[in-house]
XYZ file of C-alpha atoms in Angstrom:
273
model
C -0.135 -0.372 0.131
C 2.939 2.287 1.150
C 3.664 1.900 -2.960
C 0.563 2.132 -4.205
C -0.490 5.452 -2.490
C -2.810 3.602 0.045
C -2.261 5.783 2.792
C -2.928 9.102 4.035
C -0.884 9.841 7.222
C -1.123 6.069 9.456
C -5.165 5.967 8.154
C -5.660 3.663 5.458
C -7.519 4.690 2.075
C -10.049 1.990 1.822
C -10.645 2.091 -2.120
C -6.748 2.100 -2.613
C -7.136 -1.636 -1.167
C -9.322 -2.510 -3.590
C -7.749 -0.913 -6.457
C -4.144 -2.468 -5.405
C -6.016 -5.667 -5.501
C -7.786 -5.688 -8.689
C -4.821 -3.499 -10.316
C -1.589 -5.907 -8.874
C -3.021 -9.065 -7.694
C -5.483 -9.327 -10.405
C -8.086 -9.916 -7.358
C -11.786 -8.748 -8.376
C -12.066 -6.487 -4.794
C -14.617 -3.666 -4.931
C -14.775 -1.555 -1.801
C -18.446 -0.768 -0.880
C -19.385 2.662 0.977
C -21.800 3.326 3.144
C -24.059 4.178 6.469
C -22.528 2.936 9.627
C -22.025 1.559 11.473
C -24.689 -0.962 11.764
C -25.544 -3.931 13.167
C -27.810 -5.321 10.674
C -25.227 -4.698 7.533
C -22.325 -6.660 9.856
C -24.360 -9.732 10.034
C -25.580 -9.607 6.738
C -21.844 -9.700 5.498
C -20.645 -12.910 7.964
C -24.084 -14.493 7.926
C -23.018 -15.207 3.916
C -19.973 -15.761 4.534
C -18.448 -12.458 3.616
C -15.436 -11.317 5.527
C -15.766 -7.286 6.873
C -13.593 -4.827 8.873
C -14.036 -3.736 12.068
C -13.439 -0.683 14.359
C -13.158 -1.020 17.562
C -12.071 1.107 20.586
C -12.678 -1.154 23.253
C -9.814 -3.433 25.639
C -7.439 -4.618 25.278
C -7.566 -2.186 22.046
C -8.343 0.975 23.620
C -6.697 3.776 21.706
C -8.281 1.837 18.731
C -7.935 -1.027 16.365
C -8.895 -3.017 13.060
C -9.500 -6.647 12.355
C -11.870 -8.785 10.422
C -15.450 -10.578 11.116
C -15.409 -13.741 9.856
C -18.811 -14.689 11.480
C -21.015 -15.383 14.694
C -20.321 -16.787 17.827
C -23.307 -15.846 19.466
C -26.352 -13.502 19.356
C -24.068 -10.627 20.627
C -20.727 -11.998 19.703
C -18.621 -12.250 16.322
C -15.399 -14.232 15.356
C -12.921 -12.310 14.548
C -8.963 -12.779 12.882
C -7.145 -10.068 14.917
C -4.199 -8.806 13.063
C -2.700 -7.253 16.575
C -1.005 -8.833 19.269
C -3.510 -9.306 21.592
C -4.957 -12.429 19.066
C -8.210 -11.441 19.784
C -10.603 -14.491 18.559
C -14.319 -12.228 19.129
C -15.928 -9.650 19.575
C -18.705 -8.308 20.793
C -21.107 -6.114 18.810
C -21.544 -3.332 20.888
C -17.357 -2.958 20.933
C -17.582 -1.374 17.433
C -17.812 2.208 15.845
C -17.594 1.387 12.463
C -17.239 -1.045 10.006
C -15.663 -0.543 6.090
C -17.288 -3.340 3.470
C -15.572 -4.679 0.055
C -17.039 -7.457 -2.397
C -15.984 -9.213 -5.842
C -19.191 -7.269 -7.580
C -18.274 -3.608 -8.686
C -20.600 -0.782 -8.637
C -20.925 2.749 -9.378
C -16.953 3.616 -9.463
C -17.435 7.451 -8.275
C -15.986 8.210 -4.750
C -15.356 10.527 -2.429
C -13.034 11.055 0.771
C -11.430 13.586 2.298
C -9.166 13.118 5.819
C -7.800 15.413 7.986
C -5.184 15.044 10.522
C -4.315 17.184 13.275
C -1.314 18.427 14.209
C 1.822 15.807 16.202
C 0.795 15.880 20.211
C -2.970 17.689 19.700
C -4.453 14.612 19.370
C -1.891 12.296 18.664
C -1.061 11.251 21.915
C 2.564 9.795 22.866
C 3.443 7.627 25.204
C 4.193 9.110 28.821
C 1.811 11.606 27.868
C -1.417 12.477 30.197
C -4.742 11.928 27.614
C -5.838 15.394 26.797
C -8.426 14.167 24.875
C -10.425 10.961 24.233
C -10.002 9.256 20.865
C -13.355 10.427 20.257
C -13.907 13.582 21.835
C -12.640 15.085 18.346
C -11.190 18.567 18.122
C -12.972 19.699 15.308
C -16.675 20.615 14.646
C -17.594 20.275 10.813
C -20.673 20.967 8.365
C -20.135 19.789 5.190
C -23.200 20.465 2.583
C -23.536 18.444 -0.332
C -24.359 19.547 -4.035
C -28.199 19.665 -3.281
C -28.199 21.431 0.146
C -28.190 18.270 2.119
C -26.281 18.756 5.417
C -23.761 16.484 7.361
C -22.883 18.358 11.227
C -20.181 17.129 13.579
C -20.363 18.838 17.085
C -17.242 18.399 18.466
C -18.009 20.020 21.938
C -21.637 17.595 22.307
C -20.267 14.700 20.410
C -23.509 14.482 18.007
C -23.690 13.344 14.298
C -26.349 14.585 12.134
C -26.677 13.109 8.789
C -28.269 13.944 5.777
C -26.176 13.121 3.137
C -27.399 9.769 1.738
C -24.432 6.744 1.154
C -22.213 8.565 3.492
C -20.085 8.554 6.607
C -18.392 10.819 9.338
C -16.290 8.837 11.524
C -13.170 10.241 14.360
C -10.923 7.453 13.003
C -8.213 6.378 16.116
C -5.571 3.552 15.995
C -3.532 2.509 18.293
C 0.673 3.472 16.893
C 2.597 0.886 18.838
C 2.143 -2.649 19.140
C 1.566 -2.675 23.047
C -1.287 0.294 22.330
C 0.423 3.028 24.606
C -0.217 5.889 21.924
C -2.678 6.622 19.426
C -3.399 8.865 16.131
C -5.972 10.324 15.309
C -8.484 11.433 11.665
C -11.246 12.835 10.720
C -12.974 11.190 7.901
C -15.495 12.194 5.488
C -16.757 9.739 2.922
C -19.328 9.308 0.493
C -19.840 6.573 -2.608
C -22.299 8.053 -4.388
C -20.538 11.925 -4.661
C -23.149 14.691 -6.339
C -21.315 16.006 -9.480
C -20.938 19.960 -8.512
C -19.766 21.583 -5.075
C -19.200 20.726 -1.849
C -19.257 22.938 0.877
C -17.227 22.884 3.880
C -17.504 24.951 7.394
C -14.197 23.532 9.932
C -14.157 24.869 14.081
C -11.153 23.640 15.485
C -11.275 23.732 18.839
C -6.692 23.680 19.275
C -5.042 25.285 16.326
C -2.134 24.115 13.944
C -0.777 22.975 11.066
C -2.936 20.332 9.896
C -2.845 17.366 7.084
C -5.564 17.575 4.557
C -5.841 14.779 1.395
C -8.744 14.598 -0.715
C -9.040 11.157 -2.789
C -11.858 11.296 -5.792
C -12.724 8.478 -8.284
C -14.674 9.316 -11.538
C -17.135 7.090 -12.888
C -14.464 5.396 -15.171
C -12.593 4.471 -11.696
C -9.683 6.665 -12.675
C -8.935 8.766 -8.851
C -7.229 12.010 -8.367
C -5.353 12.286 -4.695
C -4.552 15.410 -3.519
C -2.761 16.390 -0.341
C -1.429 19.396 1.555
C -1.823 21.182 4.874
C -3.940 24.136 6.393
C -3.243 26.198 9.365
C -6.405 26.645 11.649
C -6.883 28.630 14.519
C -9.301 28.137 17.353
C -12.757 29.365 17.044
C -11.845 30.853 13.536
C -14.164 29.128 11.339
C -12.828 27.678 8.139
C -14.377 27.595 4.966
C -14.411 25.856 1.487
C -15.575 24.248 -1.070
C -14.802 20.134 -3.007
C -16.083 20.716 -6.300
C -16.182 16.796 -7.860
C -16.497 16.022 -11.368
C -17.958 12.807 -11.926
C -16.562 12.485 -15.620
C -13.142 13.509 -14.728
C -11.367 12.655 -11.554
C -8.407 15.115 -12.464
C -11.214 18.266 -12.466
C -11.687 17.300 -8.779
C -10.253 20.194 -6.723
C -10.171 21.576 -2.997
C -9.910 24.572 -1.705
C -10.097 26.134 1.984
C -9.568 29.440 3.492
C -10.266 31.282 6.561
C -11.295 34.938 7.287
C -8.583 36.918 7.503
C -6.158 34.526 7.579
C -4.042 33.787 3.612
C -6.134 31.486 1.690
C -4.467 28.088 0.425
C -5.836 26.679 -2.307
C -4.509 22.823 -2.662
C -3.010 21.980 -6.020
C -4.547 19.080 -8.238
C -2.082 15.926 -8.304
C -3.975 13.131 -10.420
C -2.368 10.016 -9.270
């Protein structure tokens, strides 16, 4: 994945996994976006003997971890494959935060995701430091409005999420960054599997400032992708405004720009991969 641009910071670009499988390994694998978390979706996958990736933040992976559900053990427990050091074999259905889905049947190839990484040491707690912000206590409040006016709103103070954008998700993605789970890294992820052509409006308000890394990955209807990566400087309490202009016909034309009042505008360059 590192050799095929499969990461944004420490976060996996999930469609790139399927792209790598098809283009490098010859495996017909496709990434499916959608609402989550939903216990019914997970049960449908495991009951059909289809693995599904789960994100958990429970002991012993209290700083966040991904594992694979492979079957149902009881009514409230899934069998799992665990790539981490604790080698879990089961996971309670109440212990997961979200999922990542794949399948062998191609669907609409268009896709759009934006990942924001806070500065090192802000929301990214290293071993030996006091945990100032819990993993799910996001440092960013964010509002995204799609081209027809539907909104996704996340309030960092009370951790409420209201989402009316179809086939989309917003998640504070937390992962343990060491084998002993003594540290974690955090990212804020918006993604939609059926993006609408046109402009998505973005409003971001930070509780703590600093230089944030931003990545945007867009796929057009032909399956070609465009990956844009850059930095933005956020000031606490000052709202940053921006847009994503999504081109369903040609991913290379998809752009993102972000600007804050009284702060120099930041235009992220288009880089076609």
